Backbone as JSON, one array per atom type, in Angstrom:
{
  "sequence": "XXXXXXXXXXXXXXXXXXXXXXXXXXXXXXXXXXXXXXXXXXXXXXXXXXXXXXXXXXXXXXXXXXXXXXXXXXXXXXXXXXXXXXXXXXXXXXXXXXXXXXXXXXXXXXXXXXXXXXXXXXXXX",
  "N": [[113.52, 112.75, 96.94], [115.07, 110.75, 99.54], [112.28, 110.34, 102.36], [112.85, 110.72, 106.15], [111.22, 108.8, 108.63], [111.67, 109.06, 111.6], [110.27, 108.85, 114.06], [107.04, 107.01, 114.84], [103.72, 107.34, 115.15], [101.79, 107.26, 118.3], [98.71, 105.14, 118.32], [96.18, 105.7, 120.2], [93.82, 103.47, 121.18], [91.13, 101.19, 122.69], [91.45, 97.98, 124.95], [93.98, 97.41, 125.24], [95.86, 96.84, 123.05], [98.6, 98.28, 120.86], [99.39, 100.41, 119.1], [101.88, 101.82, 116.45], [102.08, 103.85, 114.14], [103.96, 104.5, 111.34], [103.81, 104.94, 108.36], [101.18, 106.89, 107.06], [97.7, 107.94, 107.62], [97.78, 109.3, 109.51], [100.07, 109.86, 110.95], [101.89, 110.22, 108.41], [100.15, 112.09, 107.01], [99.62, 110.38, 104.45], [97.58, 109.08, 102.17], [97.83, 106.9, 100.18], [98.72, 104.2, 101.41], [99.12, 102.37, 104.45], [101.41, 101.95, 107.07], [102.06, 100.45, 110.27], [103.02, 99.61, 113.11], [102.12, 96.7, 115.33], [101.33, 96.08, 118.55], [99.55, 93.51, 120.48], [97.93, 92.36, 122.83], [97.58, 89.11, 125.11], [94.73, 87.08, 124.48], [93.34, 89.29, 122.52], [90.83, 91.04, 120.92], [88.88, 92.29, 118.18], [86.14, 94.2, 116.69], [84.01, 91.81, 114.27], [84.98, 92.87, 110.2], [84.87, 94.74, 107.3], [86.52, 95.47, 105.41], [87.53, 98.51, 103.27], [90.04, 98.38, 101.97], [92.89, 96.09, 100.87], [94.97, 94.38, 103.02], [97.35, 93.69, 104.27], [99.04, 91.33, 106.87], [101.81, 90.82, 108.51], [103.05, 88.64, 110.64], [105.63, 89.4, 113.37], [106.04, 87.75, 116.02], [104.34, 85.71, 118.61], [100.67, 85.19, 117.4], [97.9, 86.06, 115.01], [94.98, 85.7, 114.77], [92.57, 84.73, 112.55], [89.4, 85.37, 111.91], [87.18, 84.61, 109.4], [84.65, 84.28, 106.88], [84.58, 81.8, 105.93], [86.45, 80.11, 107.98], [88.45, 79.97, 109.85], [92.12, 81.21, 110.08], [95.24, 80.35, 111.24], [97.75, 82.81, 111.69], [101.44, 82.57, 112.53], [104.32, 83.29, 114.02], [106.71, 84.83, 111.44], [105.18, 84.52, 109.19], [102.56, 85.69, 107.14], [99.62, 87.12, 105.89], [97.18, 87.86, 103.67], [94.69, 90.03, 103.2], [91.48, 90.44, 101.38], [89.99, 94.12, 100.29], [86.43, 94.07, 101.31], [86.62, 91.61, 101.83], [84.32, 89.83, 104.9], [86.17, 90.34, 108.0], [87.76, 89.11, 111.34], [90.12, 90.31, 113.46], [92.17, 89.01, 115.83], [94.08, 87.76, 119.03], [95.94, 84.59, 120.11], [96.77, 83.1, 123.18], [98.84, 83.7, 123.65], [98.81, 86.48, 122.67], [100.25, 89.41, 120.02], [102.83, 90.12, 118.36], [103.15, 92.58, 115.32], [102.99, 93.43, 111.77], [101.24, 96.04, 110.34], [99.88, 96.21, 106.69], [98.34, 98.09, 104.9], [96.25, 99.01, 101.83], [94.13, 101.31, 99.84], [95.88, 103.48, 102.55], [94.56, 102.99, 105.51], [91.5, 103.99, 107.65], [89.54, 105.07, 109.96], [86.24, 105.16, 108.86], [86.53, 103.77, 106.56], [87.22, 101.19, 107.29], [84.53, 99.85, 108.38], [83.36, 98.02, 110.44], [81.55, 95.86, 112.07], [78.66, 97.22, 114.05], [77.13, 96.45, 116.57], [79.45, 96.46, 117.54], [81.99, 97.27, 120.08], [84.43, 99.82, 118.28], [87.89, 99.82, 117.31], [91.36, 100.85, 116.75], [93.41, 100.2, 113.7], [93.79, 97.2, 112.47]],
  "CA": [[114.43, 112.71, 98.06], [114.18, 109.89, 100.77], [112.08, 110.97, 103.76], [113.18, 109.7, 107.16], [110.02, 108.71, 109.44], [112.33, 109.24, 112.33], [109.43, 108.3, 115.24], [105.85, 107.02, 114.45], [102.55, 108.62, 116.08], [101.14, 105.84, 118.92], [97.15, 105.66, 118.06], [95.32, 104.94, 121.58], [92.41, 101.92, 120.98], [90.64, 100.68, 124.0], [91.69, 96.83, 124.38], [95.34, 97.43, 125.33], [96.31, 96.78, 121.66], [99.34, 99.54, 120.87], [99.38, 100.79, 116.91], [102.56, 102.46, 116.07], [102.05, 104.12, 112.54], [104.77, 104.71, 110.72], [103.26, 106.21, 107.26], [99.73, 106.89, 107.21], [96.89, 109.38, 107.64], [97.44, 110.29, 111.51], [101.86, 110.32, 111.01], [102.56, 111.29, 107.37], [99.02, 112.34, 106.03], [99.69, 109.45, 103.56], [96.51, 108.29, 101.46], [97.83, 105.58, 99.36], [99.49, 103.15, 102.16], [99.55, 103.06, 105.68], [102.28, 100.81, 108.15], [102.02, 100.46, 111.54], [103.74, 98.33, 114.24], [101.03, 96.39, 116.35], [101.1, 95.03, 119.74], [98.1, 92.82, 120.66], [97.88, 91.49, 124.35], [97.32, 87.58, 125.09], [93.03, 86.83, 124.35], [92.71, 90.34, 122.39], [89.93, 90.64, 119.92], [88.38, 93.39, 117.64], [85.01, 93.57, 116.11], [84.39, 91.91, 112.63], [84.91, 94.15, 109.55], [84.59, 94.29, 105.95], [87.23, 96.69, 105.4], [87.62, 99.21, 101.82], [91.12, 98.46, 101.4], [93.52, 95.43, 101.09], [96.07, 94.39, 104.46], [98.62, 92.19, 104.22], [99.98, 91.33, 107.95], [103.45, 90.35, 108.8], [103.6, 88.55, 112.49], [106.7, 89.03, 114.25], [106.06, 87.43, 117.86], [103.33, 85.28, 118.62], [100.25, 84.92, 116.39], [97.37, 86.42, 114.54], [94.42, 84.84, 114.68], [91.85, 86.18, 111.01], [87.98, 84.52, 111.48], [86.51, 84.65, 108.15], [83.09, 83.12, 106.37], [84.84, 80.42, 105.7], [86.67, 79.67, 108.83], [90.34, 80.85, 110.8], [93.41, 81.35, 109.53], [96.24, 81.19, 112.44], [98.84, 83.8, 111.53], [102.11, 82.42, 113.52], [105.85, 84.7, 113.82], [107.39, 84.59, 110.53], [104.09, 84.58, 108.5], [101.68, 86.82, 106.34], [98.63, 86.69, 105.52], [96.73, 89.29, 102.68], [93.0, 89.97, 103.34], [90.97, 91.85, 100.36], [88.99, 94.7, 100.14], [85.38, 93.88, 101.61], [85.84, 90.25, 102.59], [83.87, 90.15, 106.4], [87.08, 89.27, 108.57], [88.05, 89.77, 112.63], [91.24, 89.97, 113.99], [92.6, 88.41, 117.4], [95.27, 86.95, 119.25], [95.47, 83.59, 121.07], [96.66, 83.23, 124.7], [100.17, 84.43, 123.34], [99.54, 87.77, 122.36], [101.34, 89.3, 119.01], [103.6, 91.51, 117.65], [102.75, 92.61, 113.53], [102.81, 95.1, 111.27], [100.17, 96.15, 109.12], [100.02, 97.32, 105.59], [96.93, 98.95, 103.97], [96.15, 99.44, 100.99], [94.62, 102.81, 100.24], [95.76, 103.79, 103.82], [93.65, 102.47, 106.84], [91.15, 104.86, 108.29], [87.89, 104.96, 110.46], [85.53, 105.31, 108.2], [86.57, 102.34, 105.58], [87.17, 99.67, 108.0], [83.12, 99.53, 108.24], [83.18, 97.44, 111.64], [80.05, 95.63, 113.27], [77.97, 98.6, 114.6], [76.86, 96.52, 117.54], [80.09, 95.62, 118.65], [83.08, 98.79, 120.03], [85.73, 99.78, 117.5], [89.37, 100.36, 117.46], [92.33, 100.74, 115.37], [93.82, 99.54, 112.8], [93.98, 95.94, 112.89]],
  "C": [[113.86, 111.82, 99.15], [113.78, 111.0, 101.85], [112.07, 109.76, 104.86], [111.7, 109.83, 108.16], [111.04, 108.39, 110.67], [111.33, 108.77, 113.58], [107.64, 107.98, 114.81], [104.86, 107.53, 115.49], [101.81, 107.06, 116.63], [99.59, 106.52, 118.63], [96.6, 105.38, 118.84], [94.18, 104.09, 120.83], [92.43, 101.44, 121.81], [91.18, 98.98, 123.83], [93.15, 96.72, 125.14], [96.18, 96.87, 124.14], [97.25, 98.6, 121.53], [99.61, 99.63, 119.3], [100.43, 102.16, 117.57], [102.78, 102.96, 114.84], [102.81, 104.76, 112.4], [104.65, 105.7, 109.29], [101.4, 105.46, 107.22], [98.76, 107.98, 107.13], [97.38, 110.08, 108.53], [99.52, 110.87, 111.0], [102.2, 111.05, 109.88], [101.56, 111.52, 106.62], [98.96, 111.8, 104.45], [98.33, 108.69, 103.14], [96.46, 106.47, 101.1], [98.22, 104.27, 100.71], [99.77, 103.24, 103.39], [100.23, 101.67, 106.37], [102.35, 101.12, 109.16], [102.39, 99.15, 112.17], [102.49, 97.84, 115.29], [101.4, 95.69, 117.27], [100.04, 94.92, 120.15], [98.76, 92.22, 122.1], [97.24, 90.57, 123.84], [95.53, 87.68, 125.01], [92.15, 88.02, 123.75], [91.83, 90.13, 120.98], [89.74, 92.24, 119.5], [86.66, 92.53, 117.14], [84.8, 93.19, 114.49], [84.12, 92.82, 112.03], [84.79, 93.65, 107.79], [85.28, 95.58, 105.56], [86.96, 97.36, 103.57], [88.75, 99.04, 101.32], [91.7, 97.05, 101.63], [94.31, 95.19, 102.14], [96.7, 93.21, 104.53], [99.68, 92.44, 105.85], [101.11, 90.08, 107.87], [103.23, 89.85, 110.52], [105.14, 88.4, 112.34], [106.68, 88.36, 115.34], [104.4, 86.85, 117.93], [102.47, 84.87, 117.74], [98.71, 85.4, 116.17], [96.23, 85.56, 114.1], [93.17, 85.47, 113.42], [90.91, 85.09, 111.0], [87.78, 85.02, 110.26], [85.21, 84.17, 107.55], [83.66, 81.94, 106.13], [85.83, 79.64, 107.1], [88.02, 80.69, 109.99], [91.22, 80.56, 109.75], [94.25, 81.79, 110.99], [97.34, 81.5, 111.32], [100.36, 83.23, 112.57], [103.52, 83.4, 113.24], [106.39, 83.97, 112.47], [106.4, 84.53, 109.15], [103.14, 85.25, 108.23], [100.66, 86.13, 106.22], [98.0, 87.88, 104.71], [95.0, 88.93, 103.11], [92.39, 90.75, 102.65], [89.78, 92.19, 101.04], [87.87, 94.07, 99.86], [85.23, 92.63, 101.48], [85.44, 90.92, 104.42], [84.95, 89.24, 106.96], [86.84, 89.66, 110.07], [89.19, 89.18, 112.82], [91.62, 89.93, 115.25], [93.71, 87.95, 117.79], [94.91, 85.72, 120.28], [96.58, 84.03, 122.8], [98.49, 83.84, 125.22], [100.66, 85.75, 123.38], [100.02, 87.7, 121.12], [101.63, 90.64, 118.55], [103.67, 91.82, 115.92], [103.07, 93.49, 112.89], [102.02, 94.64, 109.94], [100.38, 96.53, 107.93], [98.87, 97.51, 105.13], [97.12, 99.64, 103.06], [95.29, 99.77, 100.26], [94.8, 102.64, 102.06], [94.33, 103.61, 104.83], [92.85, 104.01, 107.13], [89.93, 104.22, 108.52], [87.09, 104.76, 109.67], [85.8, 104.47, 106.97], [86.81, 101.19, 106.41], [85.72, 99.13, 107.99], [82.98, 98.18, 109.37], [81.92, 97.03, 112.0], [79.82, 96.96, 113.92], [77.54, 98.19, 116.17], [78.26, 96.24, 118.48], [81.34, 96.78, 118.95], [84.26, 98.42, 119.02], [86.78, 99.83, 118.2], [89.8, 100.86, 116.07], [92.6, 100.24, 114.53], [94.29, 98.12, 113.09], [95.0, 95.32, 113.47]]
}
């Protein structure tokens, strides 16, 4: 039987970055797959990661900026990008700001993102 996700659960992260999860651990105690709506303010950054799961982002609005060992990747509105399990990436926005949505695959959580230790976490990318 479909289930309706009628409102998602906002996840606070320092930064002014806003995660709206839709299915996930925190909204529908969902393992396999988690989606969340992201707003990123203009010059926002996270710390790099070497996540446990796959994430394929979607920009809507603005653009997604993904350092890597091998260099950047800009993300602009209308464009994806997939990042596997335990490459070292970081995700940012340029002077735009952006609007995304995440997918993870198993579901996003603390404890598999595996983040730089010297540098503060957040949310989901």
């Amino acid at each position: 039987m479909p289930e309706l996700i009628a409102t998602p659960t906002t996840i606070p992260v320092p930064g002014g970055k806003i995660i709206d999860e839709h299915v996930g651990r925190v909204n529908t105690g969902t393992d396999a797959v988690s989606v969340a709506h992201m707003k990123a303010p203009a010059d926002w950054t996270e710390p790099f990661q070497a996540p446990e799961f796959d994430e394929v982002t979607l920009v809507l609005a603005g653009a997604v900026l993904v350092d890597h060992d091998g260099g950047q990747v800009r993300v602009e509105a209308g464009q994806s990008v997939i990042t596997r399990a335990g490459e070292r990436i970081r995700y940012s926005t340029g002077h735009e700001g952006a609007e995304y949505v995440a997918v993870c695959l198993p579901a996003f959580s603390p404890e598999a993102v595996n983040r730089d230790v010297d540098e503060p976490g957040e949310g989901e990318a």
